[in-house]
Tab-separated table of C-alpha atoms in Angstrom:
chain	number	residue	atom	x	y	z
A	221	MET	CA	-10.048	6.871	-2.023
A	222	ARG	CA	-8.092	4.391	-0.401
A	223	ARG	CA	-8.915	0.829	0.157
A	224	ARG	CA	-9.710	0.918	3.855
A	225	ASP	CA	-11.639	4.132	3.525
A	226	TYR	CA	-13.722	2.396	0.783
A	227	LEU	CA	-14.525	-0.834	2.706
A	228	LYS	CA	-15.820	1.072	5.470
A	229	THR	CA	-18.028	3.666	3.494
A	230	ALA	CA	-19.494	0.414	1.960
A	231	GLY	CA	-20.377	-0.824	5.424
A	232	VAL	CA	-17.427	-3.262	5.768
A	233	GLY	CA	-15.574	-1.508	8.487
A	234	ALA	CA	-13.412	-3.922	11.073
A	235	ALA	CA	-15.812	-2.991	13.939
A	236	GLY	CA	-18.296	-5.574	12.823
A	237	LEU	CA	-16.467	-8.510	11.106
A	238	LEU	CA	-17.387	-10.397	13.939
A	239	THR	CA	-20.940	-10.337	13.343
A	240	ALA	CA	-22.469	-12.908	10.690
A	241	GLY	CA	-19.080	-15.014	11.136
A	242	CYS	CA	-16.946	-12.480	9.961
A	243	LEU	CA	-13.256	-11.579	11.664
A	244	GLN	CA	-12.585	-8.961	13.834
A	245	VAL	CA	-9.778	-6.685	12.989
A	246	GLU	CA	-9.795	-3.963	15.942
A	247	GLU	CA	-13.253	-3.292	17.789
A	248	SER	CA	-11.986	0.710	17.594
A	249	GLU	CA	-12.703	0.792	13.655
A	250	GLN	CA	-15.556	3.515	13.746
A	251	THR	CA	-16.281	6.713	12.109
A	252	SER	CA	-15.093	9.743	12.855
A	253	THR	CA	-15.419	13.391	12.175
A	254	SER	CA	-11.910	14.220	12.604
A	255	THR	CA	-10.602	12.938	9.057
A	256	THR	CA	-7.947	14.999	7.302
A	257	THR	CA	-7.744	15.328	3.677
A	258	ASP	CA	-6.626	18.750	2.691
A	259	ALA	CA	-3.077	19.496	2.740
A	260	SER	CA	-3.310	22.707	4.982
A	261	THR	CA	-4.743	20.453	7.619
A	262	THR	CA	-3.174	18.762	10.422
A	263	GLU	CA	-4.308	16.305	13.280
A	264	GLY	CA	-2.666	17.201	16.368
A	265	THR	CA	-2.499	15.418	20.097
A	266	THR	CA	-5.514	16.612	22.283
A	267	THR	CA	-4.220	14.754	25.373
A	268	GLY	CA	-1.392	14.187	27.683
A	269	THR	CA	1.151	16.778	28.546
A	270	THR	CA	4.471	17.691	26.835
A	271	SER	CA	7.234	19.866	27.568
A	272	GLU	CA	6.270	23.404	26.199
A	273	SER	CA	9.570	23.780	24.704
A	274	THR	CA	9.272	20.495	22.869
A	275	GLU	CA	7.874	20.603	18.858
A	276	PRO	CA	5.321	17.787	17.693
A	277	LEU	CA	6.909	15.556	15.221
A	278	THR	CA	5.016	16.081	12.025
A	279	VAL	CA	4.479	12.946	10.325
A	280	ALA	CA	3.107	13.570	6.836
A	281	THR	CA	0.855	10.579	4.702
A	282	TYR	CA	-2.057	9.542	3.600
A	283	ASP	CA	-5.213	10.917	5.159
A	284	SER	CA	-7.153	6.794	6.135
A	285	PHE	CA	-3.538	6.170	7.925
A	286	PHE	CA	-4.643	8.462	10.554
A	287	GLY	CA	-8.584	9.887	10.037
A	288	ASP	CA	-10.110	8.182	11.966
A	289	GLU	CA	-10.479	6.525	15.339
A	290	GLY	CA	-9.175	2.436	14.923
A	291	THR	CA	-6.598	3.694	12.326
A	292	ALA	CA	-2.546	2.708	12.338
A	293	GLY	CA	-2.006	6.364	12.918
A	294	ARG	CA	-3.999	7.127	15.787
A	295	TRP	CA	-2.739	3.870	17.513
A	296	LEU	CA	0.774	4.545	17.464
A	297	LYS	CA	0.021	8.237	18.667
A	298	ASP	CA	-1.536	7.093	21.487
A	299	GLN	CA	0.973	4.435	22.067
A	300	TRP	CA	3.826	6.903	21.444
A	301	GLU	CA	2.697	9.797	23.456
A	302	ALA	CA	2.052	7.533	26.338
A	303	ASP	CA	5.712	7.207	26.707
A	304	HIS	CA	6.935	10.534	25.335
A	305	ASP	CA	7.425	13.855	26.067
A	306	THR	CA	7.165	14.877	21.982
A	307	GLU	CA	3.878	14.475	20.198
A	308	ILE	CA	2.612	13.404	17.075
A	309	GLU	CA	0.882	15.423	14.418
A	310	TYR	CA	-0.431	14.546	10.852
A	311	THR	CA	-1.016	15.884	8.293
A	312	ALA	CA	-2.638	14.628	4.550
A	313	PRO	CA	-0.792	16.939	1.845
A	314	SER	CA	-3.550	16.253	-1.165
A	315	ASN	CA	-1.067	15.868	-3.669
A	316	GLY	CA	1.037	13.216	-1.580
A	317	ILE	CA	4.707	13.370	-1.854
A	318	ASN	CA	4.296	15.360	-5.138
A	319	GLU	CA	3.914	18.568	-2.710
A	320	PHE	CA	7.090	17.711	-1.319
A	321	ILE	CA	9.314	17.168	-4.494
A	322	GLN	CA	7.558	20.653	-5.646
A	323	ARG	CA	8.669	22.118	-2.265
A	324	LYS	CA	12.113	20.957	-2.166
A	325	ASP	CA	12.695	21.639	-5.908
A	326	GLN	CA	11.342	25.645	-5.141
A	327	ASN	CA	13.306	25.723	-2.061
A	328	ALA	CA	10.178	26.052	-0.335
A	329	GLY	CA	11.441	24.338	3.109
A	330	ILE	CA	9.717	21.383	4.322
A	331	ASP	CA	7.637	21.661	6.882
A	332	ALA	CA	7.403	17.499	8.083
A	333	ASP	CA	9.771	15.288	9.788
A	334	LEU	CA	8.422	12.121	8.426
A	335	PHE	CA	6.492	10.551	5.069
A	336	VAL	CA	4.391	7.552	5.521
A	337	GLY	CA	3.603	5.798	2.594
A	338	LEU	CA	6.372	5.512	-0.115
A	339	ASN	CA	6.541	2.660	-2.345
A	340	THR	CA	9.492	1.859	-5.018
A	341	PRO	CA	8.034	3.708	-7.965
A	342	ASP	CA	7.412	6.831	-5.537
A	343	LEU	CA	10.782	6.581	-4.695
A	344	VAL	CA	12.304	6.521	-8.135
A	345	ARG	CA	10.113	9.238	-9.140
A	346	VAL	CA	11.535	11.053	-6.221
A	347	ASP	CA	15.048	10.749	-7.384
A	348	GLN	CA	14.099	11.366	-10.873
A	349	SER	CA	12.637	14.590	-10.168
A	350	LEU	CA	15.304	15.948	-7.344
A	351	PRO	CA	18.486	14.321	-9.379
A	352	ASP	CA	20.446	17.224	-7.546
A	353	SER	CA	18.832	17.390	-4.193
A	354	ASP	CA	18.418	14.998	-1.119
A	355	LEU	CA	14.656	14.803	-0.063
A	356	PHE	CA	15.136	12.498	2.352
A	357	ASP	CA	18.312	11.534	4.594
A	358	ASP	CA	20.019	8.352	5.546
A	359	LEU	CA	17.256	6.939	8.085
A	360	ARG	CA	18.914	3.415	8.314
A	361	ALA	CA	21.911	4.412	9.648
A	362	ASP	CA	19.925	5.842	12.658
A	363	LEU	CA	17.660	2.740	13.352
A	364	ASP	CA	18.179	-0.018	16.250
A	365	ASN	CA	14.888	-2.147	15.072
A	366	ASP	CA	15.387	-2.634	11.365
A	367	GLY	CA	17.691	-5.744	11.508
A	368	ASP	CA	13.947	-7.768	11.420
A	369	VAL	CA	12.737	-5.946	8.259
A	370	LYS	CA	11.917	-8.871	5.796
A	371	GLU	CA	14.926	-8.751	3.022
A	372	SER	CA	12.478	-8.863	0.301
A	373	LEU	CA	11.029	-5.136	1.368
A	374	GLU	CA	14.428	-3.624	1.325
A	375	ILE	CA	13.709	-1.069	-1.781
A	376	ASP	CA	16.463	1.566	-1.360
A	377	PRO	CA	20.086	0.676	-1.783
A	378	GLU	CA	20.887	4.068	-0.035
A	379	ASN	CA	19.326	3.005	3.261
A	380	ARG	CA	16.782	6.300	3.019
A	381	VAL	CA	13.690	4.341	3.680
A	382	VAL	CA	12.560	1.334	5.856
A	383	ALA	CA	9.141	-1.009	4.949
A	384	TYR	CA	6.594	-0.794	7.876
A	385	ASP	CA	4.006	-2.767	6.162
A	386	THR	CA	3.245	-4.547	3.027
A	387	GLY	CA	0.464	-5.744	0.543
A	388	TYR	CA	-0.046	-8.108	-2.293
A	389	ILE	CA	-1.133	-7.786	-5.410
A	390	THR	CA	-3.314	-10.582	-6.484
A	391	PRO	CA	-6.583	-11.320	-8.666
A	392	VAL	CA	-9.408	-11.894	-6.226
A	393	TYR	CA	-12.341	-14.218	-8.140
A	394	ASP	CA	-15.904	-15.444	-7.480
A	395	SER	CA	-15.607	-19.066	-7.090
A	396	THR	CA	-19.194	-19.371	-8.372
A	397	GLU	CA	-18.839	-17.866	-11.459
A	398	ILE	CA	-15.333	-18.848	-12.183
A	399	ASP	CA	-12.515	-21.099	-11.490
A	400	ASP	CA	-9.007	-20.228	-10.052
A	401	PRO	CA	-7.112	-19.120	-13.455
A	402	GLU	CA	-3.848	-20.185	-11.361
A	403	THR	CA	-1.678	-18.759	-14.264
A	404	PHE	CA	-1.212	-15.284	-16.397
A	405	ASP	CA	-1.208	-17.095	-19.547
A	406	ALA	CA	-4.946	-18.433	-18.661
A	407	LEU	CA	-6.365	-14.925	-18.560
A	408	LEU	CA	-5.982	-15.060	-22.186
A	409	GLU	CA	-8.239	-18.509	-22.772
A	410	PRO	CA	-12.020	-17.797	-23.664
A	411	GLU	CA	-13.249	-18.874	-20.576
A	412	TYR	CA	-12.001	-15.968	-19.001
A	413	GLU	CA	-13.159	-13.461	-21.715
A	414	GLY	CA	-14.446	-10.566	-19.939
A	415	THR	CA	-13.978	-11.638	-16.196
A	416	LEU	CA	-11.073	-9.108	-15.598
A	417	LEU	CA	-11.323	-5.924	-13.656
A	418	ALA	CA	-7.895	-4.166	-13.611
A	419	GLN	CA	-6.788	-0.292	-13.007
A	420	ASN	CA	-5.284	2.573	-14.507
A	421	ALA	CA	-1.273	1.960	-14.050
A	422	GLN	CA	-0.777	5.527	-14.515
A	423	SER	CA	-3.170	6.488	-11.147
A	424	SER	CA	-3.757	3.266	-9.574
A	425	ASP	CA	-0.936	1.657	-6.719
A	426	PRO	CA	-2.579	-1.990	-7.831
A	427	GLY	CA	-2.771	-0.872	-11.380
A	428	LEU	CA	0.650	-0.232	-11.535
A	429	ALA	CA	1.731	-3.217	-9.435
A	430	PHE	CA	-0.685	-5.809	-11.677
A	431	LEU	CA	1.307	-3.788	-14.613
A	432	LEU	CA	4.787	-4.979	-13.228
A	433	TRP	CA	3.971	-7.704	-12.248
A	434	THR	CA	3.194	-8.498	-15.896
A	435	ILE	CA	6.648	-6.999	-16.915
A	436	HIS	CA	8.095	-9.259	-14.275
A	437	GLU	CA	6.623	-12.585	-16.099
A	438	LYS	CA	6.635	-11.502	-19.664
A	439	GLY	CA	9.855	-9.484	-19.942
A	440	PRO	CA	10.271	-6.014	-21.079
A	441	ASP	CA	9.891	-6.805	-24.650
A	442	VAL	CA	6.642	-8.837	-24.269
A	443	TYR	CA	4.902	-7.538	-21.799
A	444	LEU	CA	3.229	-5.245	-24.632
A	445	ASP	CA	2.327	-8.277	-26.365
A	446	TYR	CA	0.555	-9.743	-23.391
A	447	TRP	CA	-1.424	-6.726	-22.906
A	448	GLU	CA	-2.686	-6.682	-26.155
A	449	ASP	CA	-3.928	-9.705	-26.002
A	450	LEU	CA	-5.405	-9.320	-22.293
A	451	LEU	CA	-7.335	-5.819	-24.101
A	452	ALA	CA	-8.425	-8.637	-27.423
A	453	ASN	CA	-9.824	-10.758	-24.007
A	454	ASP	CA	-11.912	-8.062	-22.877
A	455	VAL	CA	-10.032	-6.675	-19.834
A	456	ARG	CA	-11.521	-3.788	-18.545
A	457	VAL	CA	-9.222	-1.001	-17.233
A	458	LEU	CA	-10.868	1.640	-14.619
A	459	ASP	CA	-9.005	4.280	-13.285
A	460	ASP	CA	-8.568	3.217	-9.783
A	461	TRP	CA	-9.526	0.365	-7.637
A	462	THR	CA	-12.532	1.554	-5.846
A	463	PRO	CA	-14.478	1.642	-9.273
A	464	ALA	CA	-13.005	-1.333	-10.176
A	465	TYR	CA	-14.139	-3.162	-6.834
A	466	ASN	CA	-17.077	-1.479	-6.861
A	467	ALA	CA	-17.737	-3.282	-10.220
A	468	PHE	CA	-16.879	-6.379	-8.735
A	469	THR	CA	-18.893	-6.520	-5.757
A	470	ALA	CA	-21.697	-5.605	-7.924
A	471	GLY	CA	-21.354	-8.452	-9.742
A	472	GLU	CA	-20.498	-6.907	-13.075
A	473	ARG	CA	-17.453	-8.989	-13.804
A	474	PRO	CA	-16.242	-11.875	-11.408
A	475	MET	CA	-12.166	-11.101	-10.919
A	476	VAL	CA	-10.700	-8.422	-9.766
A	477	VAL	CA	-6.945	-6.687	-9.336
A	478	SER	CA	-6.955	-6.498	-5.744
A	479	TYR	CA	-4.740	-7.559	-2.497
A	480	SER	CA	-4.065	-10.772	-1.157
A	481	THR	CA	-5.885	-9.563	2.392
A	482	ASP	CA	-9.237	-9.751	0.619
A	483	GLN	CA	-10.585	-12.126	3.023
A	484	VAL	CA	-9.934	-10.587	6.409
A	485	TYR	CA	-13.186	-8.432	5.525
A	486	TYR	CA	-15.085	-10.708	3.704
A	487	ASN	CA	-14.714	-14.379	5.415
A	488	SER	CA	-18.033	-15.476	6.405
A	489	GLU	CA	-19.556	-18.788	5.250
A	490	GLU	CA	-21.444	-16.703	2.696
A	491	GLU	CA	-19.068	-14.491	1.192
A	492	LEU	CA	-15.853	-16.453	1.159
A	493	PRO	CA	-16.649	-18.141	-1.956
A	494	HIS	CA	-17.021	-15.000	-3.560
A	495	HIS	CA	-13.728	-13.697	-2.311
A	496	GLN	CA	-11.053	-15.878	-3.391
A	497	ILE	CA	-7.442	-15.056	-4.001
A	498	SER	CA	-5.486	-16.372	-6.918
A	499	PHE	CA	-1.707	-16.683	-6.757
A	500	LEU	CA	-1.336	-16.535	-10.471
A	501	ASN	CA	2.029	-18.526	-11.334
A	502	ASP	CA	2.197	-19.123	-7.857
A	503	GLN	CA	3.525	-15.577	-6.722
A	504	GLY	CA	2.269	-12.158	-5.440
A	505	TYR	CA	3.310	-8.825	-6.298
A	506	ALA	CA	5.119	-7.416	-3.235
A	507	ASN	CA	3.757	-3.470	-2.655
A	508	PRO	CA	5.962	-2.284	0.042
A	509	GLU	CA	4.855	0.594	2.050
A	510	THR	CA	8.078	2.560	3.444
A	511	VAL	CA	8.567	5.596	5.548
A	512	GLY	CA	11.507	8.228	4.851
A	513	ARG	CA	12.863	11.149	6.958
A	514	PHE	CA	13.222	14.283	5.430
A	515	ALA	CA	16.722	15.438	5.246
A	516	ASP	CA	15.150	18.927	6.288
A	517	SER	CA	14.012	17.639	9.713
A	518	ASP	CA	14.817	19.676	12.662
A	519	GLN	CA	14.178	16.592	14.824
A	520	PRO	CA	15.667	13.735	12.814
A	521	GLU	CA	16.423	11.708	15.931
A	522	THR	CA	13.220	12.084	17.572
A	523	ALA	CA	11.954	10.870	13.845
A	524	ALA	CA	14.303	8.024	13.991
A	525	ASP	CA	13.110	6.674	17.645
A	526	PHE	CA	9.792	6.981	16.422
A	527	VAL	CA	10.328	4.596	13.516
A	528	ASP	CA	12.360	2.439	15.553
A	529	PHE	CA	8.810	2.489	17.615
A	530	VAL	CA	7.020	1.619	14.268
A	531	LEU	CA	9.255	-1.638	13.962
A	532	THR	CA	8.488	-3.137	17.383
A	533	ASP	CA	6.854	-6.399	17.297
A	534	GLU	CA	3.301	-4.869	18.940
A	535	ALA	CA	3.507	-2.011	16.535
A	536	GLN	CA	3.928	-4.300	13.310
A	537	ALA	CA	1.134	-6.494	14.314
A	538	SER	CA	-0.903	-3.519	15.203
A	539	VAL	CA	-0.409	-1.647	11.492
A	540	ALA	CA	-0.711	-4.652	9.817
A	541	GLN	CA	-4.290	-5.220	11.177
A	542	LYS	CA	-5.416	-1.578	11.105
A	543	ASN	CA	-3.675	-1.210	7.303
A	544	VAL	CA	-5.292	-4.674	6.470
A	545	GLN	CA	-1.957	-5.370	5.212
A	546	ILE	CA	1.188	-8.160	6.274
A	547	PRO	CA	3.662	-6.858	9.044
A	548	ALA	CA	7.189	-6.079	7.444
A	549	THR	CA	9.676	-7.690	9.877
A	550	THR	CA	10.050	-11.497	10.462
A	551	THR	CA	9.240	-11.725	14.214
A	552	ALA	CA	5.676	-9.970	14.648
A	553	SER	CA	3.079	-12.068	15.295
A	554	LEU	CA	-0.534	-12.014	13.643
A	555	PRO	CA	-3.659	-13.179	15.735
A	556	GLU	CA	-4.539	-16.500	14.491
A	557	GLY	CA	-7.944	-15.868	12.911
A	558	TYR	CA	-6.522	-12.729	11.192
A	559	ALA	CA	-3.088	-14.636	9.973
A	560	GLU	CA	-5.920	-17.280	8.398
A	561	TYR	CA	-7.387	-14.442	6.031
A	562	ALA	CA	-4.558	-12.479	5.373
A	563	LYS	CA	-2.700	-14.739	2.234
A	564	GLU	CA	0.563	-14.364	1.610
A	565	PRO	CA	2.115	-15.579	-1.859
A	566	PRO	CA	4.109	-18.733	-1.984
A	567	GLU	CA	6.428	-16.748	-4.181
A	568	PRO	CA	6.742	-12.827	-3.451
A	569	VAL	CA	7.966	-10.916	-6.343
A	570	THR	CA	8.343	-7.227	-7.011
A	571	PHE	CA	11.091	-4.973	-8.976
A	572	THR	CA	14.069	-3.557	-6.992
A	573	TYR	CA	14.609	0.359	-6.997
A	574	GLU	CA	17.255	-0.429	-9.942
A	575	GLU	CA	15.420	-2.482	-11.961
A	576	LEU	CA	12.690	0.213	-11.849
A	577	THR	CA	15.416	3.286	-12.412
A	578	GLY	CA	15.301	4.430	-16.109
A	579	ASN	CA	12.467	2.118	-17.192
A	580	LEU	CA	9.507	2.710	-15.075
A	581	ASP	CA	8.253	6.182	-17.090
A	582	GLY	CA	8.727	4.482	-20.299
A	583	TRP	CA	6.803	1.040	-19.152
A	584	THR	CA	4.064	2.976	-17.955
A	585	GLU	CA	3.717	5.725	-21.268
A	586	GLU	CA	3.879	2.785	-23.933
A	587	TRP	CA	1.293	0.641	-21.564
A	588	ALA	CA	-1.199	3.941	-21.526
A	589	GLN	CA	-0.724	4.366	-25.443
A	590	LEU	CA	-1.426	0.330	-25.981
A	591	VAL	CA	-4.816	0.614	-23.878
A	592	ALA	CA	-5.996	4.227	-25.062
A	593	SER	CA	-5.677	2.836	-28.593
A	594	ASN	CA	-7.936	-0.030	-28.039
């Protein structure tokens, strides 16, 4: 379950954020019956007119990107189709990018034009799994609006993918229970024993990002020693973000690995003290989401045009708010209320594609063995 799905299920949808002093991100954030999670199901258009000879542009992504009214995908679809003849059709493969890796490996054909939601580890795994095949082509060569994408979010040396938003992984803590730890080393102190909830780096995006952040800070030769000390200080590792965040909000522990935009949902006078952001070492780990164009797309120009549209200032601001993330470009403007609570770290850090290549699997496997043995 994606973070956005959980927050809505938990009754903290963006439609009600104006109530009780909370921030209203979008007034159309409501539950819909059209959520799509199965790989064989797609959500297509029901409005507008298009040429009968124009095929829909198929965008593969995760289901919460488009499944309900008020999502980023729905907004992009409506705005695009208002000015273009080509319809947007979304599909949510149940196995994510792995489905397309398998299809490419088996020469089964790719039935989509774009993939939305790739992060750097995903791209590394694509290339490791398909060393002799091109799943994505050179999208950036066909874009006009990618010049304002933040340099820190440029993840692919081959220009196949481009960032459309980013999140920053940070601890979120209850300031009525503990003080801001401020540093990685502080998490090892007795006062933080039994306080931190983390996620499995092999099954959770924030869990993997937090692991990589510790490797970035402590170094690949020392990070296991740091994690051994974390485990000795009773860090609790759960399978994914949702159970970890559930445990945090239930008061089981006062700190959880989450996102620096947490206060977008929890910013009332009553809630804010329980949802403080800790930028350890004045940092946050950037986890950009990118879009790539499949090399087998039969509509490469239209696909590039759609990505250019996603990178416009208006689309960047809307996508970021609806995904509760930060825009990928330097020129997009966020509403004052949203920007106040969508925190950005003083120093964003991340591993590059080159740094992860050849190291990612080894790091995560070593970490998993350590955690399993404790």
